[in-house]
């Protein structure tokens, strides 16, 4: 019989179990150093195994397929504010925000020519500002005429505390105008400026250049308090197409926020389809709204709304003077 068999036969029954436990205790006391060393070695092995597994796990993982969208991927073209629609503007929600444009650009490193090992890296230089003819920007202005409009949907926006340091530039619409703050109408809708030559910014929403849906509006044409008729800041906004660029010029921080148009559409003024464009977004979007379609002289209202959605792609400093 083996030593293990003899030991088991000697420790049958309850007395045998007690005896076996006594023997085990005595063995552990006599071999405490060995047991402690073995336990420590086993623990060190386990820790080392998991450390190595963690270090090599990424190398064994399959690479993402070409064109796959990941958390670090750029926002796919065609994304609109409706992809994140859930709450009305007066109930903004907290969401994860993407990396800012400046952070993304500083992290975009390229290998210097002549370095085969790829060890020398440098930040990508800032993207140049798109070229356009400023003299052709004939629609819009500073709003120095003051509050010359009234009526339903118009909110006060000509006071000093409504001014901002921003200008909106849309070369495809021949538009350059100051941006002013607007609030909500008594009916709870986003108000339009009381001057037809400026752009209104819903001031309870995100600011230009920041993550979120920046809501802007402006007039297509106007009939002011003195019965003067003329074209407004957004007269040629329907000429803006997919891929055109929009600039928000911040004269305080001396940067240009560059947006590219990803959607342009026309919806009925009472259509529920237009509400989705007012929703919050985790992405840096700009949504500009104006009137278009047939004009109802009794209701003093246009039948449709032109909506242009653009996505921020870069922040470009003013040229050094």
Tab-separated table of C-alpha atoms in Angstrom:
chain	number	residue	atom	x	y	z
A	1	UNK	CA	0.000	0.000	0.000
A	2	UNK	CA	1.256	3.444	-0.752
A	3	UNK	CA	2.033	6.026	1.914
A	4	UNK	CA	-1.162	7.927	1.039
A	5	UNK	CA	-3.240	4.709	1.321
A	6	UNK	CA	-1.768	3.829	4.703
A	7	UNK	CA	-2.380	7.381	5.947
A	8	UNK	CA	-6.058	7.249	4.885
A	9	UNK	CA	-6.589	3.841	6.516
A	10	UNK	CA	-5.144	5.123	9.774
A	11	UNK	CA	-7.517	8.104	9.868
A	12	UNK	CA	-10.957	6.564	9.248
A	13	UNK	CA	-13.914	7.740	11.360
A	14	UNK	CA	-14.447	10.906	13.410
A	15	UNK	CA	-11.458	10.230	15.645
A	16	UNK	CA	-9.451	9.660	12.528
A	17	UNK	CA	-10.549	12.985	11.070
A	18	UNK	CA	-9.551	14.813	14.256
A	19	UNK	CA	-6.239	13.032	14.188
A	20	UNK	CA	-5.769	13.938	10.537
A	21	UNK	CA	-6.436	17.596	11.223
A	22	UNK	CA	-3.975	17.495	14.126
A	23	UNK	CA	-1.348	15.935	11.901
A	24	UNK	CA	-1.952	18.560	9.200
A	25	UNK	CA	-1.588	21.358	11.724
A	26	UNK	CA	1.644	19.926	13.016
A	27	UNK	CA	2.945	19.522	9.447
A	28	UNK	CA	2.104	23.138	8.583
A	29	UNK	CA	3.855	24.380	11.726
A	30	UNK	CA	6.956	22.365	10.870
A	31	UNK	CA	6.880	23.514	7.217
A	32	UNK	CA	5.593	27.082	7.610
A	33	UNK	CA	8.560	28.570	5.728
A	34	UNK	CA	8.009	26.246	2.779
A	35	UNK	CA	4.249	26.893	2.630
A	36	UNK	CA	4.741	30.674	2.774
A	37	UNK	CA	7.406	30.606	0.076
A	38	UNK	CA	5.288	28.426	-2.193
A	39	UNK	CA	2.231	30.684	-1.710
A	40	UNK	CA	4.254	33.815	-2.460
A	41	UNK	CA	5.728	32.215	-5.580
A	42	UNK	CA	2.278	31.189	-6.788
A	43	UNK	CA	0.887	34.714	-6.231
A	44	UNK	CA	3.837	36.279	-8.061
A	45	UNK	CA	3.291	33.920	-10.989
A	46	UNK	CA	-0.399	34.812	-11.218
A	47	UNK	CA	0.325	38.575	-11.138
A	48	UNK	CA	3.059	38.218	-13.763
A	49	UNK	CA	0.767	36.160	-16.005
A	50	UNK	CA	-1.974	38.757	-15.988
A	51	UNK	CA	0.518	41.592	-16.483
A	52	UNK	CA	1.969	39.912	-19.556
A	53	UNK	CA	-1.492	39.080	-20.864
A	54	UNK	CA	-2.531	42.727	-20.529
A	55	UNK	CA	0.625	43.951	-22.260
A	56	UNK	CA	0.270	41.593	-25.219
A	57	UNK	CA	-3.504	41.534	-25.526
A	58	UNK	CA	-3.672	44.559	-27.862
A	59	UNK	CA	-1.125	42.966	-30.188
A	60	UNK	CA	-3.276	39.849	-30.523
A	61	UNK	CA	-6.488	41.788	-31.113
A	62	UNK	CA	-7.601	42.111	-34.744
A	63	UNK	CA	-7.104	45.556	-36.309
A	64	UNK	CA	-10.321	47.429	-37.213
A	65	UNK	CA	-11.409	47.065	-40.779
A	66	UNK	CA	-10.621	49.907	-43.167
A	67	UNK	CA	-13.247	52.608	-42.840
A	68	UNK	CA	-14.613	51.262	-39.560
A	69	UNK	CA	-16.079	53.930	-37.291
A	70	UNK	CA	-14.595	53.963	-33.786
A	71	UNK	CA	-14.735	56.437	-30.906
A	72	UNK	CA	-11.684	58.189	-32.368
A	73	UNK	CA	-13.058	58.241	-35.910
A	74	UNK	CA	-14.211	61.535	-37.422
A	75	UNK	CA	-17.934	62.218	-37.497
A	76	UNK	CA	-19.364	60.540	-40.609
A	77	UNK	CA	-20.540	62.914	-43.349
A	78	UNK	CA	-24.297	63.344	-43.479
A	79	UNK	CA	-24.781	63.352	-39.717
A	80	UNK	CA	-27.496	65.771	-38.666
A	81	UNK	CA	-28.875	67.109	-35.426
A	82	UNK	CA	-31.664	64.553	-35.668
A	83	UNK	CA	-29.199	61.741	-34.864
A	84	UNK	CA	-29.130	62.959	-31.273
A	85	UNK	CA	-32.686	64.204	-30.928
A	86	UNK	CA	-34.489	63.599	-27.660
A	87	UNK	CA	-35.183	66.784	-25.703
A	88	UNK	CA	-36.442	70.277	-26.604
A	89	UNK	CA	-33.883	73.107	-26.441
A	90	UNK	CA	-35.133	74.334	-23.078
A	91	UNK	CA	-34.259	70.937	-21.541
A	92	UNK	CA	-30.645	70.314	-22.557
A	93	UNK	CA	-29.103	67.033	-21.532
A	94	UNK	CA	-25.598	66.158	-20.481
A	95	UNK	CA	-23.797	63.926	-22.975
A	96	UNK	CA	-20.280	62.827	-23.730
A	97	UNK	CA	-18.526	65.396	-25.853
A	98	UNK	CA	-15.954	64.707	-28.551
A	99	UNK	CA	-12.378	65.901	-28.372
A	100	UNK	CA	-12.133	69.566	-29.252
A	101	UNK	CA	-10.838	70.566	-32.651
A	102	UNK	CA	-7.648	72.066	-31.203
A	103	UNK	CA	-6.910	68.891	-29.228
A	104	UNK	CA	-7.567	66.744	-32.258
A	105	UNK	CA	-5.224	68.835	-34.398
A	106	UNK	CA	-2.434	68.794	-31.800
A	107	UNK	CA	-2.705	65.008	-31.588
A	108	UNK	CA	-2.429	64.581	-35.359
A	109	UNK	CA	1.295	63.912	-35.776
A	110	UNK	CA	3.136	63.311	-39.014
A	111	UNK	CA	6.576	61.804	-39.678
A	112	UNK	CA	9.200	64.231	-40.852
A	113	UNK	CA	10.711	63.429	-44.288
A	114	UNK	CA	14.012	61.561	-44.219
A	115	UNK	CA	13.324	59.694	-40.970
A	116	UNK	CA	12.866	56.024	-41.948
A	117	UNK	CA	12.346	54.923	-38.340
A	118	UNK	CA	9.456	57.331	-37.852
A	119	UNK	CA	10.899	58.632	-34.589
A	120	UNK	CA	10.782	62.348	-35.390
A	121	UNK	CA	7.265	63.720	-35.256
A	122	UNK	CA	5.812	67.195	-35.486
A	123	UNK	CA	2.298	68.667	-35.190
A	124	UNK	CA	0.372	69.209	-38.393
A	125	UNK	CA	0.386	72.925	-39.294
A	126	UNK	CA	-2.967	74.738	-38.996
A	127	UNK	CA	-5.236	74.439	-42.006
A	128	UNK	CA	-5.302	77.651	-44.061
A	129	UNK	CA	-8.498	79.655	-44.115
A	130	UNK	CA	-10.584	78.963	-47.266
A	131	UNK	CA	-10.337	81.767	-49.794
A	132	UNK	CA	-13.353	83.968	-50.542
A	133	UNK	CA	-14.087	87.483	-51.793
A	134	UNK	CA	-15.126	89.637	-48.838
A	135	UNK	CA	-16.330	92.376	-51.200
A	136	UNK	CA	-18.968	89.956	-52.527
A	137	UNK	CA	-20.572	89.571	-49.084
A	138	UNK	CA	-23.379	92.050	-49.668
A	139	UNK	CA	-26.103	90.724	-47.354
A	140	UNK	CA	-26.016	91.556	-43.673
A	141	UNK	CA	-24.443	94.146	-41.460
A	142	UNK	CA	-23.917	95.281	-37.896
A	143	UNK	CA	-27.523	96.123	-37.062
A	144	UNK	CA	-26.715	99.740	-36.279
A	145	UNK	CA	-30.213	100.731	-37.466
A	146	UNK	CA	-31.552	99.285	-34.207
A	147	UNK	CA	-34.930	97.684	-33.597
A	148	UNK	CA	-36.736	98.417	-36.860
A	149	UNK	CA	-38.884	95.260	-36.934
A	150	UNK	CA	-41.894	94.260	-34.886
A	151	UNK	CA	-44.666	91.729	-34.875
A	152	UNK	CA	-45.173	88.051	-34.049
A	153	UNK	CA	-41.964	86.073	-33.640
A	154	UNK	CA	-39.745	89.160	-33.196
A	155	UNK	CA	-37.816	89.503	-29.923
A	156	UNK	CA	-35.678	92.350	-28.589
A	157	UNK	CA	-32.076	91.978	-29.765
A	158	UNK	CA	-30.666	95.476	-30.398
A	159	UNK	CA	-29.705	96.433	-26.839
A	160	UNK	CA	-26.042	96.545	-25.881
A	161	UNK	CA	-26.308	93.397	-23.771
A	162	UNK	CA	-27.517	91.480	-26.821
A	163	UNK	CA	-24.336	92.098	-28.805
A	164	UNK	CA	-21.662	89.420	-29.260
A	165	UNK	CA	-18.117	89.416	-30.653
A	166	UNK	CA	-19.079	87.006	-33.449
A	167	UNK	CA	-19.709	87.418	-37.160
A	168	UNK	CA	-21.303	84.843	-39.466
A	169	UNK	CA	-19.787	84.495	-42.951
A	170	UNK	CA	-21.350	82.325	-45.674
A	171	UNK	CA	-19.742	83.077	-49.066
A	172	UNK	CA	-22.226	80.873	-50.970
A	173	UNK	CA	-25.061	83.095	-49.663
A	174	UNK	CA	-23.025	86.328	-50.006
A	175	UNK	CA	-23.625	86.805	-46.300
A	176	UNK	CA	-21.614	88.570	-43.616
A	177	UNK	CA	-23.421	89.694	-40.485
A	178	UNK	CA	-22.994	90.320	-36.795
A	179	UNK	CA	-24.519	87.752	-34.458
A	180	UNK	CA	-26.827	88.910	-31.653
A	181	UNK	CA	-28.515	87.093	-28.785
A	182	UNK	CA	-32.174	86.148	-29.073
A	183	UNK	CA	-34.473	84.468	-26.587
A	184	UNK	CA	-37.830	82.750	-26.793
A	185	UNK	CA	-41.144	84.285	-27.796
A	186	UNK	CA	-44.110	84.282	-25.437
A	187	UNK	CA	-45.255	81.134	-27.202
A	188	UNK	CA	-42.012	79.358	-26.361
A	189	UNK	CA	-40.524	79.431	-29.884
A	190	UNK	CA	-37.084	80.694	-30.802
A	191	UNK	CA	-37.379	84.404	-31.543
A	192	UNK	CA	-36.095	86.265	-34.615
A	193	UNK	CA	-33.947	89.440	-34.341
A	194	UNK	CA	-35.587	92.872	-34.393
A	195	UNK	CA	-33.137	93.927	-37.137
A	196	UNK	CA	-33.155	92.230	-40.569
A	197	UNK	CA	-29.411	92.600	-41.178
A	198	UNK	CA	-28.089	90.518	-38.276
A	199	UNK	CA	-28.172	86.854	-37.298
A	200	UNK	CA	-29.907	85.723	-34.106
A	201	UNK	CA	-28.252	83.205	-31.784
A	202	UNK	CA	-30.365	81.311	-29.252
A	203	UNK	CA	-28.360	82.354	-26.209
A	204	UNK	CA	-29.504	79.534	-23.918
A	205	UNK	CA	-27.813	77.042	-26.216
A	206	UNK	CA	-24.141	76.297	-26.919
A	207	UNK	CA	-21.885	79.025	-28.280
A	208	UNK	CA	-20.210	78.802	-31.700
A	209	UNK	CA	-17.061	76.710	-31.620
A	210	UNK	CA	-18.340	74.551	-28.754
A	211	UNK	CA	-19.798	71.022	-28.838
A	212	UNK	CA	-23.554	71.012	-29.272
A	213	UNK	CA	-26.139	72.368	-31.691
A	214	UNK	CA	-25.636	76.135	-32.209
A	215	UNK	CA	-29.050	77.522	-33.220
A	216	UNK	CA	-29.117	80.597	-35.487
A	217	UNK	CA	-31.843	82.387	-37.433
A	218	UNK	CA	-32.234	85.388	-39.704
A	219	UNK	CA	-34.694	87.171	-42.000
A	220	UNK	CA	-35.090	86.505	-45.708
A	221	UNK	CA	-36.648	89.918	-46.344
A	222	UNK	CA	-38.542	92.503	-44.328
A	223	UNK	CA	-41.216	95.153	-44.079
A	224	UNK	CA	-40.136	97.424	-41.236
A	225	UNK	CA	-42.103	99.699	-38.901
A	226	UNK	CA	-41.823	102.545	-41.422
A	227	UNK	CA	-43.196	100.329	-44.216
A	228	UNK	CA	-39.800	100.083	-45.872
A	229	UNK	CA	-39.334	96.825	-47.780
A	230	UNK	CA	-35.995	95.177	-48.486
A	231	UNK	CA	-33.950	92.006	-48.568
A	232	UNK	CA	-32.699	90.482	-45.330
A	233	UNK	CA	-29.473	88.826	-44.305
A	234	UNK	CA	-30.569	85.348	-45.499
A	235	UNK	CA	-31.906	86.417	-48.904
A	236	UNK	CA	-29.589	84.056	-50.785
A	237	UNK	CA	-29.296	81.262	-48.210
A	238	UNK	CA	-31.051	78.732	-50.530
A	239	UNK	CA	-27.953	78.963	-52.768
A	240	UNK	CA	-25.887	77.218	-50.076
A	241	UNK	CA	-25.266	73.561	-50.897
A	242	UNK	CA	-23.683	70.463	-49.350
A	243	UNK	CA	-19.933	70.890	-48.896
A	244	UNK	CA	-20.023	74.703	-48.779
A	245	UNK	CA	-18.235	76.246	-45.823
A	246	UNK	CA	-19.468	78.580	-43.107
A	247	UNK	CA	-17.276	80.680	-40.822
A	248	UNK	CA	-18.038	82.044	-37.391
A	249	UNK	CA	-15.452	84.754	-36.791
A	250	UNK	CA	-14.723	85.378	-33.115
A	251	UNK	CA	-13.192	88.843	-32.881
A	252	UNK	CA	-12.531	88.524	-29.143
A	253	UNK	CA	-10.385	85.364	-29.284
A	254	UNK	CA	-9.227	86.083	-32.869
A	255	UNK	CA	-10.129	82.683	-34.292
A	256	UNK	CA	-12.359	81.451	-37.119
A	257	UNK	CA	-14.561	78.429	-36.469
A	258	UNK	CA	-14.881	76.539	-39.743
A	259	UNK	CA	-18.052	74.543	-40.471
A	260	UNK	CA	-18.928	72.440	-43.531
A	261	UNK	CA	-22.549	72.117	-44.679
A	262	UNK	CA	-23.821	68.548	-44.258
A	263	UNK	CA	-27.540	69.114	-44.851
A	264	UNK	CA	-29.871	71.688	-46.384
A	265	UNK	CA	-33.621	71.266	-46.599
A	266	UNK	CA	-36.976	73.050	-46.695
A	267	UNK	CA	-39.851	72.139	-44.375
A	268	UNK	CA	-43.353	73.505	-43.868
A	269	UNK	CA	-43.466	76.094	-41.107
A	270	UNK	CA	-45.955	73.991	-39.111
A	271	UNK	CA	-44.339	70.638	-39.920
A	272	UNK	CA	-43.125	68.489	-37.044
A	273	UNK	CA	-40.156	67.559	-39.237
A	274	UNK	CA	-38.555	70.894	-38.408
A	275	UNK	CA	-38.506	70.276	-34.658
A	276	UNK	CA	-35.792	67.633	-34.912
A	277	UNK	CA	-33.307	70.255	-36.130
A	278	UNK	CA	-33.665	72.180	-32.864
A	279	UNK	CA	-32.590	69.273	-30.673
A	280	UNK	CA	-29.324	69.116	-28.666
A	281	UNK	CA	-26.340	67.279	-30.105
A	282	UNK	CA	-23.119	65.875	-28.678
A	283	UNK	CA	-21.376	66.949	-31.900
A	284	UNK	CA	-20.345	70.535	-32.793
A	285	UNK	CA	-23.115	71.540	-35.207
A	286	UNK	CA	-24.524	74.825	-36.489
A	287	UNK	CA	-28.164	75.074	-37.601
A	288	UNK	CA	-29.337	78.199	-39.446
A	289	UNK	CA	-33.039	78.810	-40.165
A	290	UNK	CA	-34.807	81.378	-42.373
A	291	UNK	CA	-38.125	81.789	-44.196
A	292	UNK	CA	-38.912	80.792	-47.776
A	293	UNK	CA	-41.803	79.652	-49.973
A	294	UNK	CA	-45.064	81.483	-50.623
A	295	UNK	CA	-46.015	84.505	-48.516
A	296	UNK	CA	-49.413	84.699	-46.811
A	297	UNK	CA	-50.302	88.410	-46.592
A	298	UNK	CA	-53.111	87.772	-44.111
A	299	UNK	CA	-50.934	85.800	-41.717
A	300	UNK	CA	-47.755	87.752	-42.567
A	301	UNK	CA	-45.902	84.462	-42.750
A	302	UNK	CA	-44.010	82.315	-45.244
A	303	UNK	CA	-45.121	78.761	-45.967
A	304	UNK	CA	-41.703	77.128	-45.440
A	305	UNK	CA	-38.468	77.308	-43.521
A	306	UNK	CA	-35.030	76.837	-45.083
A	307	UNK	CA	-32.732	74.899	-42.726
A	308	UNK	CA	-28.966	74.606	-43.203
A	309	UNK	CA	-26.953	72.286	-40.934
A	310	UNK	CA	-23.153	72.442	-40.796
A	311	UNK	CA	-20.533	70.525	-38.818
A	312	UNK	CA	-17.450	72.159	-37.310
A	313	UNK	CA	-14.209	70.815	-38.749
A	314	UNK	CA	-11.504	73.227	-37.602
A	315	UNK	CA	-10.601	76.312	-35.598
A	316	UNK	CA	-8.187	78.617	-37.457
A	317	UNK	CA	-6.408	81.574	-35.807
A	318	UNK	CA	-6.433	85.020	-37.405
A	319	UNK	CA	-3.329	85.717	-39.509
A	320	UNK	CA	-0.496	87.255	-37.528
A	321	UNK	CA	-0.308	91.005	-38.082
